[in-house]
Short mmCIF file of C-alpha atoms in Angstrom, two decimals:
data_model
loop_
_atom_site.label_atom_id
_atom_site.label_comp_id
_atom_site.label_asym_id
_atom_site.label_seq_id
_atom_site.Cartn_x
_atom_site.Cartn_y
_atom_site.Cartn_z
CA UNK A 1 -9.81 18.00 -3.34
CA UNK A 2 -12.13 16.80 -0.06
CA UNK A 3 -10.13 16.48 2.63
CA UNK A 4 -10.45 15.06 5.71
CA UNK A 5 -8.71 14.51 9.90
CA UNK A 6 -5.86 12.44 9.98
CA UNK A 7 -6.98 11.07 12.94
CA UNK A 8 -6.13 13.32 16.21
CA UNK A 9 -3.11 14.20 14.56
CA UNK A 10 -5.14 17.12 13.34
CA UNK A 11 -3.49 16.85 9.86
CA UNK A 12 -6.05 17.74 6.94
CA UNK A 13 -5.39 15.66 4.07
CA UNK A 14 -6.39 14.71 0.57
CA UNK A 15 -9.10 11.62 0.48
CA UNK A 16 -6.71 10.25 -1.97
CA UNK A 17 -3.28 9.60 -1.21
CA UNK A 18 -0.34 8.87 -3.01
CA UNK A 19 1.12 5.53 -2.63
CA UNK A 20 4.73 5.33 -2.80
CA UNK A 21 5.58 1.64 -3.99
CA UNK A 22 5.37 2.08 -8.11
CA UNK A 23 7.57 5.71 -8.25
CA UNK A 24 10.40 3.27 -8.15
CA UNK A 25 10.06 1.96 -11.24
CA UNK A 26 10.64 5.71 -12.58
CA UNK A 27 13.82 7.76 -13.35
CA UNK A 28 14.67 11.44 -11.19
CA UNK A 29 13.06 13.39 -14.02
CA UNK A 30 9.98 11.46 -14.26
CA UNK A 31 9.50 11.32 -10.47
CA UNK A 32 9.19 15.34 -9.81
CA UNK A 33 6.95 15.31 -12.77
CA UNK A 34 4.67 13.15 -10.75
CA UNK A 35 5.42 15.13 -7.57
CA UNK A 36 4.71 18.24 -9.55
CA UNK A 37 1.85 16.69 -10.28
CA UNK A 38 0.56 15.67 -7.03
CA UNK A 39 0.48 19.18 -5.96
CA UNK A 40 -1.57 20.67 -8.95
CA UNK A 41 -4.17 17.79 -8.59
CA UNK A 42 -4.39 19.16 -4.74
CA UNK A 43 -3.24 15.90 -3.33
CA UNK A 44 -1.52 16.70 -0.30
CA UNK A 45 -0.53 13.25 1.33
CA UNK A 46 2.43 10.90 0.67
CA UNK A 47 3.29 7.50 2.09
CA UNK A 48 6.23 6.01 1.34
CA UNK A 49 8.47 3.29 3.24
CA UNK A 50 12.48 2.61 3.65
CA UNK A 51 11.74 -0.52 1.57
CA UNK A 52 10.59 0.39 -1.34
CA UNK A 53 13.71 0.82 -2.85
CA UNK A 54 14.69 4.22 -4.46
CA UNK A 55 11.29 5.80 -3.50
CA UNK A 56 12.09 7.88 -0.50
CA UNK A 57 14.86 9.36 -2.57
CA UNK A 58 12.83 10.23 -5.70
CA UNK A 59 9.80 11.49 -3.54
CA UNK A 60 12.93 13.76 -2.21
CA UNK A 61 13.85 15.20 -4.79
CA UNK A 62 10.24 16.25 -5.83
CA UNK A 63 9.79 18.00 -2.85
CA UNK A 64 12.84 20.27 -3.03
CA UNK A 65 11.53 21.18 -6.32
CA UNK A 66 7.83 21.98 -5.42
CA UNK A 67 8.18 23.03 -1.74
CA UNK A 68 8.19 21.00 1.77
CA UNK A 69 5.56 22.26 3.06
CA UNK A 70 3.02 21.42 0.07
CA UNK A 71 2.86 18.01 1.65
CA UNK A 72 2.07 15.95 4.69
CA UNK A 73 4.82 13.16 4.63
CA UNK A 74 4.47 9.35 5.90
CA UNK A 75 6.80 6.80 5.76
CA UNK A 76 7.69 3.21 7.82
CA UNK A 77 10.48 1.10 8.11
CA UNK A 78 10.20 -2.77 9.41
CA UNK A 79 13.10 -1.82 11.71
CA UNK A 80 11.74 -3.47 15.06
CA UNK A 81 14.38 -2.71 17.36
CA UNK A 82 15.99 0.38 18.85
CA UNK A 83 18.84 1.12 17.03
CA UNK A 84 17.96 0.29 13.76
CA UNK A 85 14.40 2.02 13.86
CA UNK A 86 17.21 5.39 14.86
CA UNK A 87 19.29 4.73 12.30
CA UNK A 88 15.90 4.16 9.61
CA UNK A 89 14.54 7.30 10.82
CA UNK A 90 17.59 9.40 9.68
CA UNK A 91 18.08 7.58 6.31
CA UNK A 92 14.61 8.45 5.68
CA UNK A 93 15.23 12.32 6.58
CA UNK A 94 18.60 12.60 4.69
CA UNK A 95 16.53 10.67 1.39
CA UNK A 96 13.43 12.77 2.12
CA UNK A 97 15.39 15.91 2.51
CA UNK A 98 13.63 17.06 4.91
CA UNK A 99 14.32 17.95 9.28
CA UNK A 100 10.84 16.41 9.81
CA UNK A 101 8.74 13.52 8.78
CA UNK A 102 4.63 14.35 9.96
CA UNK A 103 4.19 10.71 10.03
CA UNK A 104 6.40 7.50 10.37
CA UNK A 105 5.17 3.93 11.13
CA UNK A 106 6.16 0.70 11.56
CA UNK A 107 6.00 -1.31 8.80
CA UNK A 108 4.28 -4.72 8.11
CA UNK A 109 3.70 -6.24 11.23
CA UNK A 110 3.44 -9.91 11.33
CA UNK A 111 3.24 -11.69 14.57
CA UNK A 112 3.27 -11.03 17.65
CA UNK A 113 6.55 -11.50 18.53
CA UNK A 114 7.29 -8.49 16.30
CA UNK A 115 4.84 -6.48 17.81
CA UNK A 116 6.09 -7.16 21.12
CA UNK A 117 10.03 -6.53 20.12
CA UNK A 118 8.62 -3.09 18.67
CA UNK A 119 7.04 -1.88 22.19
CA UNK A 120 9.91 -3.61 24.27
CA UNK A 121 12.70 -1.69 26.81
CA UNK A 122 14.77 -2.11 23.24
CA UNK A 123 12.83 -1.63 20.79
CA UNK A 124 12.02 0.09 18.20
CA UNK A 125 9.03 2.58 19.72
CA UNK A 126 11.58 3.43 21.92
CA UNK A 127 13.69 4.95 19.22
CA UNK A 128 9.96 7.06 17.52
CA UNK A 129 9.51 8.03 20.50
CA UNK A 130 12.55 9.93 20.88
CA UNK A 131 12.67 11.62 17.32
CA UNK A 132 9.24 12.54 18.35
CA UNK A 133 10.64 15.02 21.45
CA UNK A 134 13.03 15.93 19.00
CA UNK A 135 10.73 17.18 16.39
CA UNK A 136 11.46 15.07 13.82
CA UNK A 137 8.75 13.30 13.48
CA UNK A 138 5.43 14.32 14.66
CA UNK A 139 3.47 11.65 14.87
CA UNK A 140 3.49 7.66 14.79
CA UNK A 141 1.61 4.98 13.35
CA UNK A 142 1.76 0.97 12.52
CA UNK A 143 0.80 -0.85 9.38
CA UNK A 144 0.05 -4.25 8.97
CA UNK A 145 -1.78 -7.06 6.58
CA UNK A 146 -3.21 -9.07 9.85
CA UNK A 147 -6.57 -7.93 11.67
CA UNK A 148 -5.28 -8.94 15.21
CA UNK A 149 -1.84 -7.30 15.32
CA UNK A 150 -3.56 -3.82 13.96
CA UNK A 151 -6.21 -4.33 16.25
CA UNK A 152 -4.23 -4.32 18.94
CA UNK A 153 -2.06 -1.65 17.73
CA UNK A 154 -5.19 0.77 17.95
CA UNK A 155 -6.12 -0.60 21.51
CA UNK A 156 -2.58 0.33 22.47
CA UNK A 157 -2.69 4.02 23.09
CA UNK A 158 0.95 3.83 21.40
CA UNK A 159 -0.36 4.89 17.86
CA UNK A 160 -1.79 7.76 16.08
CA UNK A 161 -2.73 5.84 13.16
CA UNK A 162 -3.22 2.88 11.58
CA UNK A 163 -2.55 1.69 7.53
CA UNK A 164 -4.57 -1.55 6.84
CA UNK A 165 -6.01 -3.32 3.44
CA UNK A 166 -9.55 -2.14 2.49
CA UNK A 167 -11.22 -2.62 -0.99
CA UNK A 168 -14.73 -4.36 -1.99
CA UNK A 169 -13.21 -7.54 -1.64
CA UNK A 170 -10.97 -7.04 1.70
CA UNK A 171 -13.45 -5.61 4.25
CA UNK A 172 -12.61 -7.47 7.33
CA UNK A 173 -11.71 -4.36 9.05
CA UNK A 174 -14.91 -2.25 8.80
CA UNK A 175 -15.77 -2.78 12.64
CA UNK A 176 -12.05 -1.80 13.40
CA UNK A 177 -12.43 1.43 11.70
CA UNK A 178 -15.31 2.48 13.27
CA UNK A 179 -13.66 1.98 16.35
CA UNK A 180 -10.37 3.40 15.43
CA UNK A 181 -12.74 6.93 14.80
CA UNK A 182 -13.77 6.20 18.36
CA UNK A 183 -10.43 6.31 19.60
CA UNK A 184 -9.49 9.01 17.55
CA UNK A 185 -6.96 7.44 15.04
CA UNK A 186 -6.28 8.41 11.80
CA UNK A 187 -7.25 5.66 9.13
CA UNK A 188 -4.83 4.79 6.14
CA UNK A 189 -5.96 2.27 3.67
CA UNK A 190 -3.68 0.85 1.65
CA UNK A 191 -4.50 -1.59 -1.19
CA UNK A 192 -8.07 0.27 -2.19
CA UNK A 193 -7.43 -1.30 -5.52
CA UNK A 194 -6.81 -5.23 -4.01
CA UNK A 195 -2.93 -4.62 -5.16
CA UNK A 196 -4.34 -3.78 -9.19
CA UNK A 197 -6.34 -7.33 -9.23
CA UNK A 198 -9.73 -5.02 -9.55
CA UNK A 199 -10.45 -4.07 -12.88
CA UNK A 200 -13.25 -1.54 -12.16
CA UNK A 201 -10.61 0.89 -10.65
CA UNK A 202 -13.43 3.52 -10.48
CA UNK A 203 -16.20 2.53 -8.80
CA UNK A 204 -13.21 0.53 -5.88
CA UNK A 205 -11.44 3.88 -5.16
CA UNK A 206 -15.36 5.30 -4.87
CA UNK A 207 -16.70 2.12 -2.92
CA UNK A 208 -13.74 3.13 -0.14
CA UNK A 209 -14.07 6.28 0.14
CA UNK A 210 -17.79 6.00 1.37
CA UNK A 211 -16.51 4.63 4.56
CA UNK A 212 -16.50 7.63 6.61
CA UNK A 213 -13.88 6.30 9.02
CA UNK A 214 -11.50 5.99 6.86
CA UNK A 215 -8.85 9.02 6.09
CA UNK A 216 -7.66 8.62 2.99
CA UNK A 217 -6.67 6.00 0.63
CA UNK A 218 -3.39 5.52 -1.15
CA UNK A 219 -3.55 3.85 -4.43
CA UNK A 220 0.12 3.30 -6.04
CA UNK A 221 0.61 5.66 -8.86
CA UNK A 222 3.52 5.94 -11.55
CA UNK A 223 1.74 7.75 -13.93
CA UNK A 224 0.75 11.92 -14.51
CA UNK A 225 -2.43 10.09 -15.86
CA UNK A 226 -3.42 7.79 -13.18
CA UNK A 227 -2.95 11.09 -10.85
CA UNK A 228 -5.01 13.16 -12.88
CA UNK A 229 -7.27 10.00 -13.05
CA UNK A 230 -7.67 9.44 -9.27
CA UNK A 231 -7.54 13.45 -7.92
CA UNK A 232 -10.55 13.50 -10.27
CA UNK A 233 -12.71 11.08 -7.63
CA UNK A 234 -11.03 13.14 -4.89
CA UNK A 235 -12.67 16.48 -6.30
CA UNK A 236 -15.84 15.22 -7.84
CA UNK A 237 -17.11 12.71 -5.46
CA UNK A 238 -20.37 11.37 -5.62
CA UNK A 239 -21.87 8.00 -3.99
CA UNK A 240 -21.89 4.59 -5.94
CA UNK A 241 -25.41 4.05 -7.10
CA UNK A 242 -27.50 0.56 -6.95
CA UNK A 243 -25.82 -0.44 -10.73
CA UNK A 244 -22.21 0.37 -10.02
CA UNK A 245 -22.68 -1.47 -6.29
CA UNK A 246 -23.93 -4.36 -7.79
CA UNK A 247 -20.85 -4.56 -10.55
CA UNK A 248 -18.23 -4.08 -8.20
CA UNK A 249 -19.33 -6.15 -5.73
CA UNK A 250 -20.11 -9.16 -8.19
CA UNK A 251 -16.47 -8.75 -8.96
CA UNK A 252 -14.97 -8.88 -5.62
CA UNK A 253 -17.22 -12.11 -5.20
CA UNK A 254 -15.58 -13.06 -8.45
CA UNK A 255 -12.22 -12.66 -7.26
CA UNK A 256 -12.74 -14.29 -4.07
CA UNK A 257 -10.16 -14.34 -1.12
CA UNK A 258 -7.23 -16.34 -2.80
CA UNK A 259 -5.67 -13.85 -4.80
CA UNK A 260 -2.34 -12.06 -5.43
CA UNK A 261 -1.96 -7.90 -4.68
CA UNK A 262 0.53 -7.42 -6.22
CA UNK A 263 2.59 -5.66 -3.29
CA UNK A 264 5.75 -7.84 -4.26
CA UNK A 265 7.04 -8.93 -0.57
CA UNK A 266 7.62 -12.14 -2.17
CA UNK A 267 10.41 -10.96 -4.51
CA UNK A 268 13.43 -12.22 -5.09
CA UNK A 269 12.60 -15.36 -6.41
CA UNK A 270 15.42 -17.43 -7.09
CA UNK A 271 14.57 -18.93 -10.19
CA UNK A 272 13.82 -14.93 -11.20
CA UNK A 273 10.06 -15.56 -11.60
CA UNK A 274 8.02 -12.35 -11.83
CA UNK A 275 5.32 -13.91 -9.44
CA UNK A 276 3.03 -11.20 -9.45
CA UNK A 277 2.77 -11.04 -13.23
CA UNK A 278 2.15 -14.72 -13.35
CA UNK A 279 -1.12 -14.35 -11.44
CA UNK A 280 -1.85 -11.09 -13.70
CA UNK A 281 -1.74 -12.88 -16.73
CA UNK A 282 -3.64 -16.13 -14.99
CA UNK A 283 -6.44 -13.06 -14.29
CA UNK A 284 -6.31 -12.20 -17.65
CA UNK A 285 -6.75 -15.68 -19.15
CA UNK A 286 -9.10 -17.24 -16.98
CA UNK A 287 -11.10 -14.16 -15.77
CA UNK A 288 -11.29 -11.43 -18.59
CA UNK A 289 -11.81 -12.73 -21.89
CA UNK A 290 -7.84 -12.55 -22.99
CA UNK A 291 -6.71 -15.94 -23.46
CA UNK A 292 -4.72 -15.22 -26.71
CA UNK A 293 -3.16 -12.51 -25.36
CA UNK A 294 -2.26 -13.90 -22.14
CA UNK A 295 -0.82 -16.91 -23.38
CA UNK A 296 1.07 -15.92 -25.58
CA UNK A 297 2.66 -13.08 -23.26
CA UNK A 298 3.30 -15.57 -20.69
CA UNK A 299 4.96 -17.41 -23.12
CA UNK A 300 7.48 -15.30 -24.20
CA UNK A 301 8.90 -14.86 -20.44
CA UNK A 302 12.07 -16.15 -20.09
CA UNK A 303 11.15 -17.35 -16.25
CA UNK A 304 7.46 -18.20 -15.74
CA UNK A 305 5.30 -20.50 -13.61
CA UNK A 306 6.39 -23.78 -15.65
CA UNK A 307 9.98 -22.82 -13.67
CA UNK A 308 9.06 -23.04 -9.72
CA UNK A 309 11.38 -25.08 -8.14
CA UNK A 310 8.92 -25.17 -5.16
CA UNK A 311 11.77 -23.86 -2.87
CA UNK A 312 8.98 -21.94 -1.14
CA UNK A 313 10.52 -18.88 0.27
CA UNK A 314 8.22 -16.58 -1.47
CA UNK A 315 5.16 -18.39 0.68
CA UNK A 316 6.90 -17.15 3.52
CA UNK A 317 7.43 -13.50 2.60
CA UNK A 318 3.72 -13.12 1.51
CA UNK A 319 1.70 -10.77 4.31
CA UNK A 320 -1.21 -12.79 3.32
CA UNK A 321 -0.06 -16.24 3.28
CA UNK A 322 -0.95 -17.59 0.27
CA UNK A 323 -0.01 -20.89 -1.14
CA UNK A 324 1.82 -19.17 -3.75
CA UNK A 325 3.57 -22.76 -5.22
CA UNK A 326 -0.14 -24.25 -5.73
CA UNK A 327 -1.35 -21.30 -7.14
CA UNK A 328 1.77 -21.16 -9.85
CA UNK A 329 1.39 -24.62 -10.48
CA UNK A 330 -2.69 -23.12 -11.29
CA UNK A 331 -0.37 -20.98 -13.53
CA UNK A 332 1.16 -23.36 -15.67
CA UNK A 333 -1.24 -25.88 -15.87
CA UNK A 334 -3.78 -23.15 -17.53
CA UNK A 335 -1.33 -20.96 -19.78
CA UNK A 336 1.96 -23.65 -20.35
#
């Protein structure tokens, strides 16, 4: 596997990541199979986060099986003030069992109010900072879906790294990135995949990880053969060519810049709509050839589209504000 400088952290790690979110989904068992995995596909880096559920815990229990020190650790919290970032940090230790995290962030910052709570006399910096003269963690960085906040995060001199959105459609932050090498930050892109909306999986992962200033990219995995799938582009990397360019950049033009990611901050919902999945299918009917199938899947949902109450709380849990009660209304009027 190529592998590459986190940054000035000095960490060497795999091109391709391993993106914590979907390991949730998964029993203990299945879990350090994938972690066992990991490590015989030589993929040495894994982000996870407090809120994604059970993940921290699974990812845990892999590594007592297969070793600590076979992999470079990240994980975030959206803590943003002192004592809760302290009290994140340990959870994440006890479920990680580990004394030492190499790399924890903060997690999905929105505005700048957050941003300013994080660096305040309170907040929770305050609280990295410390674990950082403690040892245990060695390093920290900030994630976030909007250009300005993670801009200034990199201008800060606070970070070691920053986690952002990059794919063939999302590529608002190239200029950042070539400044964030300038500065000497490690570059984490999450979302190389646009959330699973691209179809040509392929040629995205290999369209990111031409970008030279970026570290390595962390697609969600939940599967030994997605792994195997993925470490393959990692080992055998090779440029796109004029063809495959052309293909995967018709489809990000395709796709356009209204589109769900899948990354599920808008769950709950409280009519128990699957949101996500309703934009899948929409994808799937409108985009790929699959109306039959689509329909007729969407149908058989107990809670679908037809079912938004237009409460609108989801809208405001979305990192990339979408008008997520037009676009199911889209929904139903095209598969109800």
């Amino acid at each position: 596997m190529i592998k590459r400088l986190l940054g000035r952290t000095g960490l060497e790690i795999s091109i391709i990541g391993f993106g914590g979110i979907p390991i949730q989904r998964l029993d203990k068992e299945s879990a350090v199979i994938l972690i066992e995995e990991l490590y015989k596909q030589g993929i040495n880096f894994i982000d996870t986060a407090r809120g994604y559920t059970t993940s921290e815990e699974l990812i845990g229990h892999g590594l007592k099986k297969i070793g600590r020190d076979k992999f470079i650790l990240a994980t975030k919290s959206m803590s943003r003030d002192y004592e809760s970032m302290k009290r994140d940090i340990q959870i994440s230790l006890n479920n990680l069992k580990t004394d030492y995290i190499e790399l924890y962030q903060v997690h999905n910052v929105r505005t700048e109010e957050e941003y300013s709570k994080i660096l305040s006399e309170d907040g929770a910096l305050k609280a990295l900072l410390e674990a950082k003269e403690k040892g245990s963690i060695k390093h920290i960085g900030i994630t976030s879906h909007d250009l300005n906040i993670i801009e200034k995060g990199a201008e800060s001199g606070h970070f070691s790294t920053i986690q952002f959105p990059y794919n063939p459609v999302e590529r608002q932050a190239e200029e950042l990135f070539k400044r964030a090498k300038e500065l000497g930050l490690g570059v984490i892109v999450m979302k190389p995949l646009a959330g699973g909306a691209i179809i040509n999986k392929e040629l995205s992962l290999r369209f990111v990880l031409e970008n030279n200033n970026i570290s390595v990219a962390i697609p969600g995995m939940d599967s030994v053969e997605q792994i195997i799938t993925n470490s393959k582009l990692g080992i055998e990397y090779r440029s796109l060519n004029d063809e495959e360019r052309a293909i995967i950049l018709s489809e990000a033009k395709e796709l356009g810049s209204e589109f769900c990611r899948r990354c599920g901050y808008c769950a709950p919902c409280p009519q128990r709509i699957d949101i996500p999945v309703q934009f899948l299918m929409e994808g799937y009917y409108t985009r790929y050839n699959l109306k039959d199938w689509a329909k007729e899947r969407y149908l058989s949902m107990e809670n679908k589209a037809v079912d938004c109450i237009e409460c609108g709380i989801c809208e405001t849990r979305c990192p990339y504000d979408l008008p997520i009660r037009r676009m199911l209304k889209k929904v139903a009027y095209n598969l109800g």
